């Protein structure tokens, strides 16, 4: 009899705990979602500073791509579409996730690493704000202002990270696929320049 009573008491505590957790979740979930949305918006603004809002889209295509397009956002200033930001993940020496902003003419507005799991001391320099190329810019800053149509070729259109050629070539593939996907979407839906 004591076992049944103990079981019922434990069940009552479990029900009460679940009820309390459900109430807390209903109160905090909208706040957490807003915080996450604000954080994403702030990160997107880093690579597309001229935009004042970003709208996620899902009707894009990345056919034949070797990387994964995690998200595509349309960048807007007021009601006017001014470009796009692509979040892409793919192989470098190991793996990277980057944000790539571009305007309607296919000019890169900024690049930011969200994740990079390459070798410390070599590949990690690609996202290091203290590592500078010969131009005095960080590895990722050198892409701002580049025309996507000119391509991303190590040693030709951009400077590789010293000692990390594989990482640099991987980033070039990510940039190519990100700008191609966003460029095609912008050309089809918003009159942007298609990247060939």
CSV table of N, CA and C in Angstrom, one decimal, residues 125-183:
chain,number,residue,atom,x,y,z
A,125,UNK,N,43.6,31.2,-39.0
A,125,UNK,CA,44.0,32.5,-39.4
A,125,UNK,C,42.9,33.2,-40.3
A,126,UNK,N,42.2,32.4,-41.0
A,126,UNK,CA,41.2,32.9,-41.9
A,126,UNK,C,40.1,33.7,-41.2
A,127,UNK,N,39.8,33.4,-40.0
A,127,UNK,CA,38.8,34.1,-39.2
A,127,UNK,C,39.4,35.0,-38.1
A,128,UNK,N,40.7,35.0,-38.0
A,128,UNK,CA,41.4,35.7,-36.9
A,128,UNK,C,41.4,37.2,-37.3
A,129,UNK,N,40.8,38.1,-36.5
A,129,UNK,CA,40.8,39.5,-36.8
A,129,UNK,C,42.2,40.2,-36.6
A,130,UNK,N,43.1,39.5,-36.0
A,130,UNK,CA,44.5,40.0,-35.9
A,130,UNK,C,45.4,39.6,-37.0
A,131,UNK,N,45.0,38.6,-37.8
A,131,UNK,CA,45.8,38.2,-39.0
A,131,UNK,C,45.5,39.1,-40.1
A,132,UNK,N,46.6,39.7,-40.7
A,132,UNK,CA,46.4,40.6,-41.8
A,132,UNK,C,47.1,40.1,-43.1
A,133,UNK,N,46.5,40.4,-44.2
A,133,UNK,CA,47.1,40.1,-45.5
A,133,UNK,C,48.1,41.2,-45.8
A,134,UNK,N,48.8,41.1,-46.9
A,134,UNK,CA,49.7,42.2,-47.3
A,134,UNK,C,49.1,43.5,-47.5
A,135,UNK,N,47.8,43.5,-47.8
A,135,UNK,CA,47.0,44.8,-48.0
A,135,UNK,C,46.7,45.5,-46.7
A,136,UNK,N,46.9,44.8,-45.5
A,136,UNK,CA,46.6,45.3,-44.2
A,136,UNK,C,45.2,45.0,-43.8
A,137,UNK,N,44.5,44.2,-44.6
A,137,UNK,CA,43.1,43.8,-44.2
A,137,UNK,C,43.2,42.4,-43.7
A,138,UNK,N,42.1,42.0,-42.9
A,138,UNK,CA,42.0,40.6,-42.5
A,138,UNK,C,41.7,39.8,-43.7
A,139,UNK,N,41.9,38.4,-43.6
A,139,UNK,CA,41.6,37.6,-44.7
A,139,UNK,C,40.2,37.8,-45.3
A,140,UNK,N,39.2,37.8,-44.4
A,140,UNK,CA,37.8,38.0,-44.8
A,140,UNK,C,37.4,39.4,-45.3
A,141,UNK,N,38.1,40.4,-44.7
A,141,UNK,CA,37.8,41.8,-45.2
A,141,UNK,C,38.2,42.0,-46.6
A,142,UNK,N,39.2,41.3,-47.1
A,142,UNK,CA,39.7,41.5,-48.5
A,142,UNK,C,38.6,41.2,-49.6
A,143,UNK,N,37.6,40.5,-49.2
A,143,UNK,CA,36.6,40.2,-50.2
A,143,UNK,C,35.5,41.3,-50.4
A,144,UNK,N,35.4,42.2,-49.4
A,144,UNK,CA,34.5,43.3,-49.5
A,144,UNK,C,34.8,44.1,-50.7
A,145,UNK,N,33.8,44.4,-51.6
A,145,UNK,CA,34.1,45.2,-52.8
A,145,UNK,C,34.4,44.4,-54.0
A,146,UNK,N,34.6,43.1,-53.8
A,146,UNK,CA,35.0,42.2,-55.0
A,146,UNK,C,33.7,41.9,-55.8
A,147,UNK,N,33.9,41.9,-57.1
A,147,UNK,CA,32.8,41.5,-58.0
A,147,UNK,C,32.7,40.0,-58.1
A,148,UNK,N,31.6,39.4,-57.8
A,148,UNK,CA,31.5,37.9,-57.8
A,148,UNK,C,31.7,37.4,-59.2
A,149,UNK,N,31.4,38.2,-60.2
A,149,UNK,CA,31.5,37.7,-61.6
A,149,UNK,C,33.0,37.5,-62.0
A,150,UNK,N,33.9,38.1,-61.3
A,150,UNK,CA,35.4,38.0,-61.5
A,150,UNK,C,35.9,36.7,-60.9
A,151,UNK,N,35.1,36.0,-60.1
A,151,UNK,CA,35.5,34.8,-59.5
A,151,UNK,C,36.4,35.0,-58.3
A,152,UNK,N,36.6,33.9,-57.6
A,152,UNK,CA,37.4,33.9,-56.4
A,152,UNK,C,38.5,32.9,-56.6
A,153,UNK,N,39.7,33.4,-57.0
A,153,UNK,CA,40.8,32.5,-57.3
A,153,UNK,C,42.0,32.8,-56.4
A,154,UNK,N,42.5,31.9,-55.7
A,154,UNK,CA,43.6,32.1,-54.8
A,154,UNK,C,44.8,32.6,-55.6
A,155,UNK,N,45.4,33.6,-55.1
A,155,UNK,CA,46.6,34.2,-55.7
A,155,UNK,C,46.3,35.1,-56.9
A,156,UNK,N,45.1,35.1,-57.4
A,156,UNK,CA,44.7,35.9,-58.5
A,156,UNK,C,43.8,37.0,-58.1
A,157,UNK,N,42.6,36.6,-57.6
A,157,UNK,CA,41.6,37.6,-57.2
A,157,UNK,C,41.7,37.9,-55.6
A,158,UNK,N,42.4,37.0,-54.9
A,158,UNK,CA,42.5,37.3,-53.5
A,158,UNK,C,43.8,36.6,-53.0
A,159,UNK,N,44.2,37.1,-51.8
A,159,UNK,CA,45.4,36.5,-51.2
A,159,UNK,C,45.1,35.4,-50.2
A,160,UNK,N,45.8,34.3,-50.3
A,160,UNK,CA,45.6,33.1,-49.5
A,160,UNK,C,46.1,33.4,-48.1
A,161,UNK,N,45.6,32.7,-47.1
A,161,UNK,CA,46.1,32.7,-45.8
A,161,UNK,C,47.5,32.0,-45.9
A,162,UNK,N,48.5,32.6,-45.3
A,162,UNK,CA,49.8,32.0,-45.3
A,162,UNK,C,49.9,30.7,-44.6
A,163,UNK,N,50.3,29.6,-45.4
A,163,UNK,CA,50.4,28.3,-44.8
A,163,UNK,C,49.0,27.5,-44.8
A,164,UNK,N,48.0,28.1,-45.4
A,164,UNK,CA,46.7,27.5,-45.3
A,164,UNK,C,46.0,27.5,-46.7
A,165,UNK,N,46.7,27.0,-47.7
A,165,UNK,CA,46.1,27.1,-49.1
A,165,UNK,C,44.8,26.3,-49.2
A,166,UNK,N,44.7,25.2,-48.6
A,166,UNK,CA,43.5,24.3,-48.7
A,166,UNK,C,42.3,25.1,-48.1
A,167,UNK,N,42.5,25.7,-46.9
A,167,UNK,CA,41.5,26.5,-46.3
A,167,UNK,C,41.1,27.6,-47.3
A,168,UNK,N,42.0,28.3,-47.8
A,168,UNK,CA,41.8,29.4,-48.8
A,168,UNK,C,41.0,29.0,-50.0
A,169,UNK,N,41.4,27.8,-50.5
A,169,UNK,CA,40.6,27.3,-51.7
A,169,UNK,C,39.2,26.9,-51.3
A,170,UNK,N,39.1,26.3,-50.1
A,170,UNK,CA,37.7,25.9,-49.6
A,170,UNK,C,36.8,27.2,-49.5
A,171,UNK,N,37.4,28.2,-49.0
A,171,UNK,CA,36.6,29.5,-48.8
A,171,UNK,C,36.2,30.0,-50.2
A,172,UNK,N,37.1,29.9,-51.2
A,172,UNK,CA,36.8,30.3,-52.5
A,172,UNK,C,35.6,29.6,-53.1
A,173,UNK,N,35.5,28.3,-52.8
A,173,UNK,CA,34.4,27.5,-53.3
A,173,UNK,C,33.1,28.0,-52.6
A,174,UNK,N,33.2,28.2,-51.3
A,174,UNK,CA,32.0,28.7,-50.6
A,174,UNK,C,31.6,30.0,-51.1
A,175,UNK,N,32.5,30.9,-51.3
A,175,UNK,CA,32.1,32.3,-51.9
A,175,UNK,C,31.5,32.1,-53.2
A,176,UNK,N,32.1,31.3,-54.1
A,176,UNK,CA,31.5,31.1,-55.4
A,176,UNK,C,30.1,30.6,-55.4
A,177,UNK,N,29.9,29.5,-54.6
A,177,UNK,CA,28.5,29.0,-54.5
A,177,UNK,C,27.5,29.9,-53.8
A,178,UNK,N,28.0,30.6,-52.8
A,178,UNK,CA,27.1,31.6,-52.1
A,178,UNK,C,26.7,32.7,-53.1
A,179,UNK,N,27.6,33.3,-53.8
A,179,UNK,CA,27.3,34.4,-54.6
A,179,UNK,C,26.5,34.0,-55.9
A,180,UNK,N,26.8,32.8,-56.3
A,180,UNK,CA,26.0,32.3,-57.5
A,180,UNK,C,24.6,32.0,-57.1
A,181,UNK,N,24.3,31.4,-56.0
A,181,UNK,CA,23.0,31.1,-55.5
A,181,UNK,C,22.2,32.4,-55.3
A,182,UNK,N,22.8,33.3,-54.5
A,182,UNK,CA,22.1,34.5,-54.2
A,182,UNK,C,22.0,35.4,-55.5
A,183,UNK,N,23.0,35.4,-56.4
A,183,UNK,CA,22.9,36.1,-57.6
A,183,UNK,C,21.8,35.6,-58.5
